[in-house]
Coordinates of C-alpha atoms and ligand atoms in Angstrom, one line a residue:
X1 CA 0.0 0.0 0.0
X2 CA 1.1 3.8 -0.8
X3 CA 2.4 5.9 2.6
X4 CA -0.3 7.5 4.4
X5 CA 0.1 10.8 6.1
X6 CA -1.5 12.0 8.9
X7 CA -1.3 15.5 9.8
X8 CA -2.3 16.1 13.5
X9 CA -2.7 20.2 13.9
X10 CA -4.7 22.0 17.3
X11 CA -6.9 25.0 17.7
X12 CA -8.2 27.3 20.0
X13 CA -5.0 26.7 22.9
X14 CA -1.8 24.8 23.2
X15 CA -1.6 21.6 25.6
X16 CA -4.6 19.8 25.1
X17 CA -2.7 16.6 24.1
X18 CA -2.1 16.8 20.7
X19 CA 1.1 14.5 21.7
X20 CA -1.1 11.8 23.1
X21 CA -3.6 11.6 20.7
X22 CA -1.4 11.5 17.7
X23 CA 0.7 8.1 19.9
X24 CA -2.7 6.8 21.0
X25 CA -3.5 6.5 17.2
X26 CA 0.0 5.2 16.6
X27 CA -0.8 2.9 19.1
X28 CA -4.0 1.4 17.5
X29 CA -2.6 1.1 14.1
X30 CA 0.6 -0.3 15.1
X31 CA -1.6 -3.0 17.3
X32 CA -3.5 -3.5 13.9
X33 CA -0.1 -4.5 12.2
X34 CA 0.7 -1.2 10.5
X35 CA 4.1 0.1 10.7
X36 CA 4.0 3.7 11.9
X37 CA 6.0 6.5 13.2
X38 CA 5.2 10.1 14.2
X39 CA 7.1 13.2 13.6
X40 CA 6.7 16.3 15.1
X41 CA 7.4 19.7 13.5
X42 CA 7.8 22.6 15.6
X43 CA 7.1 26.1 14.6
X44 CA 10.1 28.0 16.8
X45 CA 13.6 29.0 16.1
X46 CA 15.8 26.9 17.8
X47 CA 17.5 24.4 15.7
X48 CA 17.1 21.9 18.0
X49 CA 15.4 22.0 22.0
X50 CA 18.6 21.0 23.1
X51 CA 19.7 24.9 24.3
X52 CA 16.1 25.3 25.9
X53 CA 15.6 25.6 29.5
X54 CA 13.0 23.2 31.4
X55 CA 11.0 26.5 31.9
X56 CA 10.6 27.6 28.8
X57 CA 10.0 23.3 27.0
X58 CA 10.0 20.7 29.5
X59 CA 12.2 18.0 29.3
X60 CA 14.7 17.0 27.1
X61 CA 14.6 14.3 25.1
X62 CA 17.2 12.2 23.2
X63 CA 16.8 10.1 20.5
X64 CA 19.0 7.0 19.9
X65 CA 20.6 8.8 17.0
X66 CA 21.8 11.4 19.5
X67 CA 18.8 14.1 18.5
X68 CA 17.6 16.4 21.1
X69 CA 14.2 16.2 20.7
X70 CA 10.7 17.8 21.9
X71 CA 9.5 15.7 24.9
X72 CA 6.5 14.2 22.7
X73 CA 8.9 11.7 21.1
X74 CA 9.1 10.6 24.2
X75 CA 5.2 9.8 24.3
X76 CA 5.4 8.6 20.8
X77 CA 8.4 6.0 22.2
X78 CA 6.6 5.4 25.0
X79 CA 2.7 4.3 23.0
X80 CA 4.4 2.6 19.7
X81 CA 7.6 0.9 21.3
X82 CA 9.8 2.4 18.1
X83 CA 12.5 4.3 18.4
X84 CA 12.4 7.4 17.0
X85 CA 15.3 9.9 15.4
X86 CA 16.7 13.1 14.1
X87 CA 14.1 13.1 11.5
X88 CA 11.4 12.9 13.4
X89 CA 11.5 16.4 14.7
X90 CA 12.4 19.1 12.5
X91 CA 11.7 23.1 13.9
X92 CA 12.1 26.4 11.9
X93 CA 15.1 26.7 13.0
X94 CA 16.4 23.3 10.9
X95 CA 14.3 24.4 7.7
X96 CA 15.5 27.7 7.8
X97 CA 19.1 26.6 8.5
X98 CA 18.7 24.6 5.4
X99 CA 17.5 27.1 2.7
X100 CA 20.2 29.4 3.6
X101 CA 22.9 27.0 3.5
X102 CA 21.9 26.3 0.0
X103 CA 21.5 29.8 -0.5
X104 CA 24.8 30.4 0.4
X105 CA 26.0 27.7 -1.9
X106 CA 24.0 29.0 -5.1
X107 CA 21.3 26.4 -5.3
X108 CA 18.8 28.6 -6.0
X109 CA 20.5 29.6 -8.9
X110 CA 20.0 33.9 -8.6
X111 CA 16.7 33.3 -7.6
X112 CA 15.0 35.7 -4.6
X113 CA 14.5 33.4 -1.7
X114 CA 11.0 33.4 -0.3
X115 CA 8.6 31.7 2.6
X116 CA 6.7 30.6 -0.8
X117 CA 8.1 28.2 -2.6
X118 CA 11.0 27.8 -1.0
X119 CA 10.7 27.5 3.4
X120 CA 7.3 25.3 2.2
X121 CA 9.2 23.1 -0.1
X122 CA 11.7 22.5 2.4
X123 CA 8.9 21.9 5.0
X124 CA 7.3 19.1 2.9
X125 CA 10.8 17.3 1.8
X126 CA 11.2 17.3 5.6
X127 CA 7.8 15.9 6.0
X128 CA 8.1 13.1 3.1
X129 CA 11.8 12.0 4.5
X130 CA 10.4 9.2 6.4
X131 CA 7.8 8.0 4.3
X132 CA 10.3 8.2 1.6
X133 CA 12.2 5.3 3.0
X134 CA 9.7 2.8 2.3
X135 CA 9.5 1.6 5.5
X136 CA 6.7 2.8 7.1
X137 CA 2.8 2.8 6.2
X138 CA 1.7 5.7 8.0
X139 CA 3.4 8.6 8.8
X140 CA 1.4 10.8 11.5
X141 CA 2.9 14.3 11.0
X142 CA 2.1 16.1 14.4
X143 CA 2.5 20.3 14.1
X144 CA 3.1 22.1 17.0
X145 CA 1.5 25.5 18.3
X146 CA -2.3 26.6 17.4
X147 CA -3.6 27.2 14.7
X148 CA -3.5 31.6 13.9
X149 CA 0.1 31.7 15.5
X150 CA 2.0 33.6 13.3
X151 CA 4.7 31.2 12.8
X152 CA 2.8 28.0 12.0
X153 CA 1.5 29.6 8.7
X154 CA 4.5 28.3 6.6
X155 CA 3.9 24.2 8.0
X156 CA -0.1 24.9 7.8
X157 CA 0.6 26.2 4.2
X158 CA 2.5 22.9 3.3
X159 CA 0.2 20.7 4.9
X160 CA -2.4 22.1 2.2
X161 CA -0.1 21.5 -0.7
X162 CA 0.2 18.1 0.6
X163 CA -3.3 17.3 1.2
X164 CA -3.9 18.3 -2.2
X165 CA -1.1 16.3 -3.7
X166 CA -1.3 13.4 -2.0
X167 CA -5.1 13.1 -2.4
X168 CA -7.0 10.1 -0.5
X169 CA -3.0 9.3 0.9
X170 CA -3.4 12.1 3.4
X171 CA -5.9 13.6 5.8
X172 CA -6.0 15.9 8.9
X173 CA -6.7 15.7 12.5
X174 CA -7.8 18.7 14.2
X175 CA -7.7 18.7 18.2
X176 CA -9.8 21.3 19.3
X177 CA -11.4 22.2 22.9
X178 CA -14.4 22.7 24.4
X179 CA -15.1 24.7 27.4
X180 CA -17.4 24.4 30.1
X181 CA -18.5 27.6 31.8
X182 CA -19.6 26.9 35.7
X183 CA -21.3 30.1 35.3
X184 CA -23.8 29.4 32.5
X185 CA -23.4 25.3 33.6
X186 CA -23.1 24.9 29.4
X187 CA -20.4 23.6 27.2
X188 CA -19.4 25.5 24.5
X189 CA -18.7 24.9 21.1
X190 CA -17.7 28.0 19.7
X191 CA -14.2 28.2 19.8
X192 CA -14.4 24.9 17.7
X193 CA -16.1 26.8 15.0
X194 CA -13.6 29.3 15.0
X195 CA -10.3 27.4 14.4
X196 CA -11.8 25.2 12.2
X197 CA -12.8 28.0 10.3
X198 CA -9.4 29.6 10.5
X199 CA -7.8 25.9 9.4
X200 CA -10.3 26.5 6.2
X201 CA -9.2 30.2 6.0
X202 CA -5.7 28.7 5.4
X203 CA -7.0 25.9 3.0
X204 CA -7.2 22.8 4.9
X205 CA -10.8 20.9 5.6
X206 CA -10.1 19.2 8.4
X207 CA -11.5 15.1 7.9
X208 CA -11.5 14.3 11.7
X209 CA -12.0 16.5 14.9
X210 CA -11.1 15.5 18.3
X211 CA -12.4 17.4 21.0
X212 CA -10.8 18.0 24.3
X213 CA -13.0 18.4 27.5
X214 CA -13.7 17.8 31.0
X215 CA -17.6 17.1 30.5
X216 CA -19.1 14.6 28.3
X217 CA -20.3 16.0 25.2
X218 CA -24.0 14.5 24.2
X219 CA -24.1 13.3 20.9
X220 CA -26.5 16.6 19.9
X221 CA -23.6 18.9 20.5
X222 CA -21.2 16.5 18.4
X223 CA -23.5 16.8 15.2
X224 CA -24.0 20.2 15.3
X225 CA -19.9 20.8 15.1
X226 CA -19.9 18.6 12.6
X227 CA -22.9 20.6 10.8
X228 CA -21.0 23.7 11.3
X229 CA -17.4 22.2 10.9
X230 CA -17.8 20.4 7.2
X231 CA -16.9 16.9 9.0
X232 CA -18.8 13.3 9.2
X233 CA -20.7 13.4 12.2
X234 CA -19.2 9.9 13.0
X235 CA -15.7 11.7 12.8
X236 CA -16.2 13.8 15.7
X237 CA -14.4 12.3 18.2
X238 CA -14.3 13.7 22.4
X239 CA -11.1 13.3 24.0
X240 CA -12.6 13.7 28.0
X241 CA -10.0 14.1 30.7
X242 CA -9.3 10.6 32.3
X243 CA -6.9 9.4 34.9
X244 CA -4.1 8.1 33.1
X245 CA -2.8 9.0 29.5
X246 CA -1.6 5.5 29.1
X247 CA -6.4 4.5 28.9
X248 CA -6.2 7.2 25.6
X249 CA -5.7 4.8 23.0
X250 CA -8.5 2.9 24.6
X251 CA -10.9 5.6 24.8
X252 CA -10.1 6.5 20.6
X253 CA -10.7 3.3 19.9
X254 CA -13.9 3.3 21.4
X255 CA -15.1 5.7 19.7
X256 CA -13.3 4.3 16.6
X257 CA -10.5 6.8 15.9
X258 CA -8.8 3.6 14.3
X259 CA -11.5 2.7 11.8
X260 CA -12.2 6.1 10.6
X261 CA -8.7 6.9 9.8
X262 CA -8.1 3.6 8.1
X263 CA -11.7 4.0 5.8
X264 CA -10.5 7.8 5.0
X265 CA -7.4 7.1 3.6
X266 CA -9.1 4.2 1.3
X267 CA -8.4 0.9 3.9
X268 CA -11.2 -1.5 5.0
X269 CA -10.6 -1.9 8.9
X270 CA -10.4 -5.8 9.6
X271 CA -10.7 -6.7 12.7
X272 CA -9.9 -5.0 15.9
X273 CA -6.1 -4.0 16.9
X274 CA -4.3 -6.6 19.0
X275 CA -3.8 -4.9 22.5
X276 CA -4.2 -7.1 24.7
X277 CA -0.1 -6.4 26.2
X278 CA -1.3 -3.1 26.6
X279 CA -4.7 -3.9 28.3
X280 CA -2.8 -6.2 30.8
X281 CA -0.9 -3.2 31.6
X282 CA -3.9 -1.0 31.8
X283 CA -5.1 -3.9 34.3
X284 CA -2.3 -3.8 36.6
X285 CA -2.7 -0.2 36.9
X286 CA -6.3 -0.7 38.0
X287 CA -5.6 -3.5 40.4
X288 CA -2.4 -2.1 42.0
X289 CA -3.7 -1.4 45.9
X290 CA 0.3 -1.2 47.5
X291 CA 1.7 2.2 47.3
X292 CA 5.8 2.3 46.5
X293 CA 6.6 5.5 48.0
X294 CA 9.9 7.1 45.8
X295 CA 11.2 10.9 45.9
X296 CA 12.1 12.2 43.2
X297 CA 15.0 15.1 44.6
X298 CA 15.6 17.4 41.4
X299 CA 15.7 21.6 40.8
X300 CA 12.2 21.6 38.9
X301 CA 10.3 19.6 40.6
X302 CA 7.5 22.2 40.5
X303 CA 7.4 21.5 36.9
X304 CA 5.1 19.2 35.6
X305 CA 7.1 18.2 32.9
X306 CA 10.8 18.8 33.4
X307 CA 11.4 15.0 34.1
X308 CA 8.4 13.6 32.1
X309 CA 11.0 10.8 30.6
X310 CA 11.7 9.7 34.7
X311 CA 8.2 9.9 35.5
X312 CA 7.1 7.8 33.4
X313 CA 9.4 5.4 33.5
X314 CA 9.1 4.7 37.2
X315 CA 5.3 4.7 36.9
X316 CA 5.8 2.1 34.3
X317 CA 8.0 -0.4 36.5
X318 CA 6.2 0.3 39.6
X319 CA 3.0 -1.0 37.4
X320 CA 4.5 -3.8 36.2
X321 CA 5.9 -4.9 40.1
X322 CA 1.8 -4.4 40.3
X323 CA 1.8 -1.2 42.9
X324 CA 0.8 2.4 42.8
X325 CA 3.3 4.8 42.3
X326 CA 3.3 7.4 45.3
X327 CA 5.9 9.9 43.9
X328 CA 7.1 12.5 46.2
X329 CA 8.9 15.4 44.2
X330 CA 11.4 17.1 46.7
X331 CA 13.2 20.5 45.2
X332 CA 17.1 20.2 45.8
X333 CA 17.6 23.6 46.8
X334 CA 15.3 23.1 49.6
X335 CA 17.0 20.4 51.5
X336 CA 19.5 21.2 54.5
X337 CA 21.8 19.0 56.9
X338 CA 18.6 20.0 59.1
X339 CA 16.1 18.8 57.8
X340 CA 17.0 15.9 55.2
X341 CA 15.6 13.2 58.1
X342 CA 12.4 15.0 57.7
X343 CA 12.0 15.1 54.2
X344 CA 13.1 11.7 53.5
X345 CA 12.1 10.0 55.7
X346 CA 9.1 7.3 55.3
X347 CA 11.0 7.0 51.5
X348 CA 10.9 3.4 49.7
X349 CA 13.4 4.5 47.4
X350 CA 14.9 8.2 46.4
X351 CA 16.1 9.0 42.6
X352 CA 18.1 11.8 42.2
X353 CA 17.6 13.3 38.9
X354 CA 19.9 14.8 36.0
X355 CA 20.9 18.2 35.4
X356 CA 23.1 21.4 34.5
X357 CA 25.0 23.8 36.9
X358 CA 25.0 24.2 40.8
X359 CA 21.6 25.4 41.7
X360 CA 20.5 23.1 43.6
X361 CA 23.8 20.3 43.8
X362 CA 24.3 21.1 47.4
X363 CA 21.2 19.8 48.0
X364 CA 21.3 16.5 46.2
X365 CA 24.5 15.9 47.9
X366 CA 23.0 16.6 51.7
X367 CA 20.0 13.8 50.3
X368 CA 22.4 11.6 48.9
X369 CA 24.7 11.5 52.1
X370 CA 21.6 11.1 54.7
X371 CA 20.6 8.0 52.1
X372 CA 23.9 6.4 51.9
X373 CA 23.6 6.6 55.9
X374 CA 20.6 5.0 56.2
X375 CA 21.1 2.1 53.4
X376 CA 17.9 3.6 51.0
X377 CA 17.5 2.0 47.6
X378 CA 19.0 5.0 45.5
X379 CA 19.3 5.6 41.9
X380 CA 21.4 8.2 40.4
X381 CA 20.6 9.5 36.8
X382 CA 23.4 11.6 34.8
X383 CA 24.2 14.5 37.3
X384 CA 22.5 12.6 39.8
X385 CA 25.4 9.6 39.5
X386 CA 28.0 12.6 39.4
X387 CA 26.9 14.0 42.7
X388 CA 27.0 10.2 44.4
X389 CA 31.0 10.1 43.1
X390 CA 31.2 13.4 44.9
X391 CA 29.5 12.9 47.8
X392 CA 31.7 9.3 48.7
X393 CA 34.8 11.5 47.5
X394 CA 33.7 13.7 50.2
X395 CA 32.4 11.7 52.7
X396 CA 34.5 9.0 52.6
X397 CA 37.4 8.7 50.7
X398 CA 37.7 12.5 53.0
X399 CA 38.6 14.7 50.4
X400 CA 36.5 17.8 51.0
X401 CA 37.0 20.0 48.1
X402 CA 35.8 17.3 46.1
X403 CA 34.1 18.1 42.8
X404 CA 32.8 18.2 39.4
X405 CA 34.9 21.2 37.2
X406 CA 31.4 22.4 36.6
X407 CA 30.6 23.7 39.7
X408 CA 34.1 24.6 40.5
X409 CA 36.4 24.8 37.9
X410 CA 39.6 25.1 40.3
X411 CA 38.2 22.1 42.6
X412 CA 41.8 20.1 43.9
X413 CA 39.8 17.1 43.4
X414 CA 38.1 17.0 40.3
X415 CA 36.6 13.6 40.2
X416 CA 34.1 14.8 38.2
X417 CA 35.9 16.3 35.2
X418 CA 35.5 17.7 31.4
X419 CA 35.7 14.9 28.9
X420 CA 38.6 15.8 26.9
X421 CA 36.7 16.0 23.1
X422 CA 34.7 18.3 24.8
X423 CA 37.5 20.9 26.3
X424 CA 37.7 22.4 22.7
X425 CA 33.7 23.2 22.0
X426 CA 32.1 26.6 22.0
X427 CA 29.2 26.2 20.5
X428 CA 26.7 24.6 23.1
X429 CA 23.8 23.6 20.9
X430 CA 24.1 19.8 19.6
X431 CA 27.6 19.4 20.9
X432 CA 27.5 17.1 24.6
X433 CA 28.5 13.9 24.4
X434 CA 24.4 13.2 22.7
X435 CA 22.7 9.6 21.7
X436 CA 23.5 5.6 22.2
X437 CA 26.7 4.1 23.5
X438 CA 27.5 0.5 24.1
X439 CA 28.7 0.0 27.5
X440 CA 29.9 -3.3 29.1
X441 CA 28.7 -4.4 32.4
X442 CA 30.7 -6.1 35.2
X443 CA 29.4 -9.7 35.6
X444 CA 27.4 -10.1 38.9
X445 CA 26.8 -6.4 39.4
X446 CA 23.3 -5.3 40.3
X447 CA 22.9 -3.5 37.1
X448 CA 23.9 -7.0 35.2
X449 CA 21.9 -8.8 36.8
X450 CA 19.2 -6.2 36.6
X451 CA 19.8 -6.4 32.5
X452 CA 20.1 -9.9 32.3
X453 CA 23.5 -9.1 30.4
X454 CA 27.0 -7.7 30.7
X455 CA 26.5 -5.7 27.1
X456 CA 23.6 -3.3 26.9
X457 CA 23.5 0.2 24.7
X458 CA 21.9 2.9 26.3
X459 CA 21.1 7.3 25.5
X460 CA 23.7 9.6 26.9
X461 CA 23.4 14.0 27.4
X462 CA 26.3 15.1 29.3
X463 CA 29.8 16.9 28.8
X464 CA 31.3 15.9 32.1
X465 CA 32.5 12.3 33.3
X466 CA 33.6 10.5 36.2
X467 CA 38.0 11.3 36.4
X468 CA 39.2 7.8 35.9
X469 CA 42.5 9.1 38.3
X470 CA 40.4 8.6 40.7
X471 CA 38.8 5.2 39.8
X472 CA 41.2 3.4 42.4
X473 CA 40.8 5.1 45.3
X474 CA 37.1 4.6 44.8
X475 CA 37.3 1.2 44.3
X476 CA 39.5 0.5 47.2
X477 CA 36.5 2.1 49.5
X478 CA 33.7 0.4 48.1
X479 CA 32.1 2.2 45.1
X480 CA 32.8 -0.1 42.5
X481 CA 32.8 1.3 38.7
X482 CA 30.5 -1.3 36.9
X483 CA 29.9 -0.2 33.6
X484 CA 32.1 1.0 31.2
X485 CA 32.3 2.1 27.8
X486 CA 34.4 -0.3 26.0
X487 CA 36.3 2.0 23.3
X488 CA 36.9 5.1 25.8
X489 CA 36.9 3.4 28.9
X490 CA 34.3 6.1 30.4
X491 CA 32.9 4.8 34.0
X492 CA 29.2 4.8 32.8
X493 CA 27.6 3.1 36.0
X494 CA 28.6 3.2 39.6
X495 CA 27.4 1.3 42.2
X496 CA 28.4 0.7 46.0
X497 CA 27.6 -3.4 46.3
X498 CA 26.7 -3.7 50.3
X499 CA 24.0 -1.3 50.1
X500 CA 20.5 -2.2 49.6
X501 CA 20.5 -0.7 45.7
X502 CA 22.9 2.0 45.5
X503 CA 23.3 2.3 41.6
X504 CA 24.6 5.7 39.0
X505 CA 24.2 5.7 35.4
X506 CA 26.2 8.5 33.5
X507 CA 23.3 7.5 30.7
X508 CA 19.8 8.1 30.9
X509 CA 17.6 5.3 31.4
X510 CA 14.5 6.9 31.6
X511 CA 14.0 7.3 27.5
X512 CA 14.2 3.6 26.5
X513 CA 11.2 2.7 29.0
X514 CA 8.2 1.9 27.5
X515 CA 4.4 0.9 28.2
X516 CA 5.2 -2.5 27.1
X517 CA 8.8 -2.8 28.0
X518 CA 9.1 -1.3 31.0
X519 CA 13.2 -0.7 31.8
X520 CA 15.0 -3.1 33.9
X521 CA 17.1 -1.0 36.2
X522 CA 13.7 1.2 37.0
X523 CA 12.2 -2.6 37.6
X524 CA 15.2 -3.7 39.6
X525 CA 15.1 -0.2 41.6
X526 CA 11.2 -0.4 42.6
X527 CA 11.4 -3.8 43.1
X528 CA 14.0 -3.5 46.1
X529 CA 11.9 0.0 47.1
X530 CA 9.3 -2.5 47.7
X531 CA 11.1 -5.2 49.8
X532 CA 12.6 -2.2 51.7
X533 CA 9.3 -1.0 52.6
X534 CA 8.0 -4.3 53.3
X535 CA 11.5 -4.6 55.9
X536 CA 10.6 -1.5 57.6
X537 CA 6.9 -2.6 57.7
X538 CA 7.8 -6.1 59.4
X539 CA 10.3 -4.5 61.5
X540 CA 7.6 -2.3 63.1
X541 CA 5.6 -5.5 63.4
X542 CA 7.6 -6.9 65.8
X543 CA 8.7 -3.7 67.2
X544 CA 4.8 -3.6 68.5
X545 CA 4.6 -6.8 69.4
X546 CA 7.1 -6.7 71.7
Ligands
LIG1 N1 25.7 18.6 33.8 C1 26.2 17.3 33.7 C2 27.1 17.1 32.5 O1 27.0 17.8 31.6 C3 25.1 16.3 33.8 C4 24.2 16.4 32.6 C5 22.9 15.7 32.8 O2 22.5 15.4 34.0 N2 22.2 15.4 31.8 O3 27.9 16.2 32.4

C-alpha cells in the first residue's frame, strides 16, 4: 500500500494533548499491524530544543541517534515501542538553517528566496523524508502550536499542498477544545467553530475533529460541530480528561478513531487491533492497591514536565511490580543538613535526577549522604550519578573540596571532570556527548543482573565524566565502577555493592522505558523499594509486638 500521512494540527489553545492523541493513534494502528511512526514539527527557532531551558519546554529528550528532541517523542516511544530519530522532529530553525545554507551555496541559482516556494518546499521534503524510506505505512505528521500563530503559517501552508497532492494518501486531525463555563453550567462549542474556520481560511478541511474536554459532550452537541465544521458526524471524536494518558488509545478506539482513519485514507478496517499487552498493563494499573513510596529530589520539581521521561518510567515499572506509584517530588535547593531526616524520611526509594550547573547540587548531595547513611534503595541519573562520586569523595574517601569542574572549575579534586573531546567546544547547541553508546557491564553487578547481560547500549546527554585518576581510590572504598564504555573506557555506572541498591548511570535510562517494555534498572530499583518497605513494615511489626 502507498504511505499514508496524517497530519495532527490544534486550535483554540496549546496543551490539550495533541502528543497523546497522535501516539494513541500510533498505538491502535501499530496493534493492527501497521508500521507507523510520528514526527513532530515545531514552529520556533531553535534548531534543535537541546539549548532550551526546562521553563521555557519541559524535558529533554534524546533520541538514539543522538537528536535532542521535543519531549512528545518521548510519548510517541513510550505508546508505539519504536525508536524514534533526528528526522522525526524538525523546527524552523532546521528548515530555515537549510534554505540558507543552500542559499549560500548558489542552489537557488540567482533566484529571490521566499517563505513561498521555497521554506514550504523544504517543509514538505522534511515531512516526506520518512515516508520516503519505504519503511513505514503511515506517517502521523504532528504540528506544533495553534492554529493563527503567526509562525505556524508556513507548515499549515505545506500541509495544504500536501493534502492536495497526495489526495485520499493524506488527511487531517484537528484537536480542538471545548469549554465548560460553571457560570452558564453549558459547554461550548464556539471556539471549535472558530479554528476550524481559521484551518479553512488557510486551506485545509479538516476530515476528523477530536475534542478535548472535562464534560461529556451529548451526541446533539457532536452533530452540530460537525454541521457547522464540514466533517462526518461519526468523525467527531471527544477526547474527555481521564486518569491516566496511558487508557487514551482505549478511549479513541472506542469511539473508533482507528477505523475512521483507516476508511478515510481508502483501507477496509479488519478486525480489531491486537492490544491485549497493553490492556494487561492498563489492568495492573487498575488493580495495584500497594503504594511504593519514591522521591524524586531534582531543581524543577514544581514542573510538571521537566522530568516527564523519569516519570514515566518509574510509573511504568512500579506498574508492572503491580503497585501504585506514590511519587514524592522534593526541590534540591530546599533540603539542609537540618532537615533531610524529615524530608526523606518514610522513603521506599529516592532518585536523584539529571541536570546542569549548581543550583540546587548542594542539596542532592545533603540527600544523597543522609541516604547512603541510612542504606535507602538510590538511583542516580546523569548529574544525579556525578553527585554520588562526589559525595563518597567527600564523605569517605575525605577529600573535602571534592568536585565536578562544573561547579568549580579550580576544585583540587576534580573527580568529576570535562571529557577531553569536549575541552575544545564553544558552541553549546548539539555538541555534549548526545545519543546511544554501548557499555559493558561487570558480571554479577546489580545493574547486570538487573539487564540480564554484561553488554547493553543505552542514550547519553552530558559533557562531564567520572575522572578515571580517581577510579582506584574509589574502588578501594567500596564504590565499585561497573559499567564502562568499551572503546573510551568512560565509567558509565557506579554502584556501592553492600548497600540495599545503590546504583549511577552516566546514561539516561528513563528514554528507553516503554508501556510494554518497562526498563530493567527502574524494575530492579522499585522492586528493592518494595522489599525495603516491606523490611521497615515487618520491623515495626515486631517492634509492636514486643
Ligand atoms: N551537567 C552534567 C554534564 O554535563 C550532567 C548532565 C545531565 O544530567 N544530563 O555532564
Amino acid at each position: 500500500m502507498d504511505t499514508k500521512y496524517i497530519f495532527v494540527t490544534g486550535g483554540v489553545v496549546s496543551s490539550l494533548g495533541k502528543g497523546i492523541i497522535s501516539a494513541s493513534l500510533a498505538c491502535l494502528l501499530k496493534a493492527r499491524g501497521y508500521r507507523v511512526t510520528i514526527q513532530k514539527f515545531d514552529p520556533y527557532i531553535n534548531i534543535d530544543p537541546g539549548t532550551l531551558n526546562p521553563y521555557e519546554h519541559g524535558e529533554c529528550y534524546v533520541t538514539v541517534d543522538g537528536h535532542e528532541a521535543d519531549l512528545d517523542l518521548g510519548h510517541y516511544e513510550r505508546f508505539t515501542n519504536v525508536n524514534t530519530t533526528k528526522a522525526n522532529n524538525v523546527t524552523t530553525g532546521r528548515i530555515y538553517q537549510s534554505v540558507i545554507d543552500k542559499e549560500r551555496r548558489g542552489d537557488y541559482l540567482g533566484k529571490t528566496v521566499q517563505i513561498i516556494p521555497h521554506i514550504t518546499d523544504e517543509i514538505k521534503r522534511n515531512i516526506m523524508l520518512l515516508g520516503n524510506t519505504g519503511n513505514f505505512d503511515f506517517i502521523i505528521t504532528e504540528i506544533g502550536g495553534t492554529i493563527g500563530d503567526i509562525e505556524s503559517l508556513p507548515f499549515i501552508e505545506s500541509v495544504r499542498q500536501l493534502r492536495w497532492e497526495l489526495g485520499q494518501d493524506s488527511l487531517c486531525i484537528h484537536l480542538t477544545y471545548v469549554p465548560y463555563l460553571h457560570a452558564a453550567k453549558e459547554l461550548k462549542t464556539k471556539p471549535t467553530q472558530h479554528s476550524v474556520k481559521l484551518l479553512q481560511e488557510a486551506g485545509v478541511q479538516p476530515d476528523i475533529l477530536v475534542l478535548r474536554t472535562e464534560q461529556d459532550i451529548p451526541a446533539d452537541m457532536r452533530h452540530k460541530i460537525a454541521r457547522f465544521c464540514n466533517v462526518s458526524p461519526d468523525a467527531v471524536v471527544q477526547s474527555i480528561d481521564c486518569s491516566s494518558i496511558y487508557e487514551v488509545p482505549v478511549m479513541m478506539h472506542t469511539q473508533h478513531l482507528d477505523e475512521i482513519v483507516l476508511r478515510k485514507t481508502g483501507i477496509i478496517p479488519k478486525g480489531e487491533p491486537h492490544m491485549e499487552p497493553w490492556m494487561q498493563f492498563l489492568d495492573k494499573m487498575h488493580k495495584a492497591t500497594e503504594t511504593v513510596n519514591i522521591a524524586l529530589v531534582g531543581k524543577y520539581v514544581e514542573l510538571q514536565d521537566a522530568y516527564k521521561s523519569i516519570n514515566e518510567a518509574l510509573f511504568h515499572a512500579a506498574t508492572h511490580c503491580d503497585h501504585k506509584l506514590n511519587l514524592t517530588s522534593i526541590h534540591s535547593e530546599k533540603i539542609t543538613p537540618e532537615n533531610v531526616g524529615e524530608l526523606l524520611d518514610g522513603m521506599d526509594g529516592v532518585i536523584v535526577a539529571p541536570g546542569f550547573g549548581q543550583r540546587g547540587v548542594e542539596g542532592k548531595l545533603t540527600a544523597l549522604e543522609w541516604c547512603r547513611n541510612n542504606d535507602v534503595p538510590t538511583f542516580g541519573i546523569c548529574l544525579g550519578m556525578q553527585c554520588m562520586v562526589i559525595e563518597f569523595a567527600r564523605n569517605v574517601l575525605g577529600l573535602k573540596d571534592a568536585n565536578s569542574t562544573e561547579m568549580n572549575p579550580s576544585t583540587k579534586d576534580n573527580v568529576i571532570d570535562l571529557m577531553e573531546e569536549q575541552k575544545n567546544l564553544s558552541n553549546l547547541g548539539g555538541t555534549m556527548r548526545l545519543g546511544a553508546y554501548e557499555c559493558r557491564l561487570k558480571p554479577g553487578s546489580t545493574a547486570a543482573r538487573a539487564y540480564g547481560t554484561t553488554h547493553i547500549t543505552e542514550r547519553h546527554r552530558h559533557r562531564f565524566e567520572f575522572n578515571n585518576a580517581y577510579r582506584k581510590r574509589f574502588e578501594d572504598a567500596g564504590m565499585k565502577c561497573v559499567g564502562e564504555n568499551p572503546s573510551a573506557q568512560l565509567v558509565e555506572v557506579v554502584e556501592i555493592p553492600g548497600k540495599r541498591w545503590w546504583v549511577g548511570t552516566q546514561y539516561h535510562p528513563e528514554y528507553s522505558s516503554t508501556v510494554l517494555n518497562p526498563h530493567p534498572l527502574f524494575n530492579s530499583f522499585i522492586k528493592a523499594a518494595i522489599a525495603f518497605k516491606q523490611e521497615k513494615a515487618k520491623e515495626n511489626h515486631s517492634e509492636n509486638k514486643n
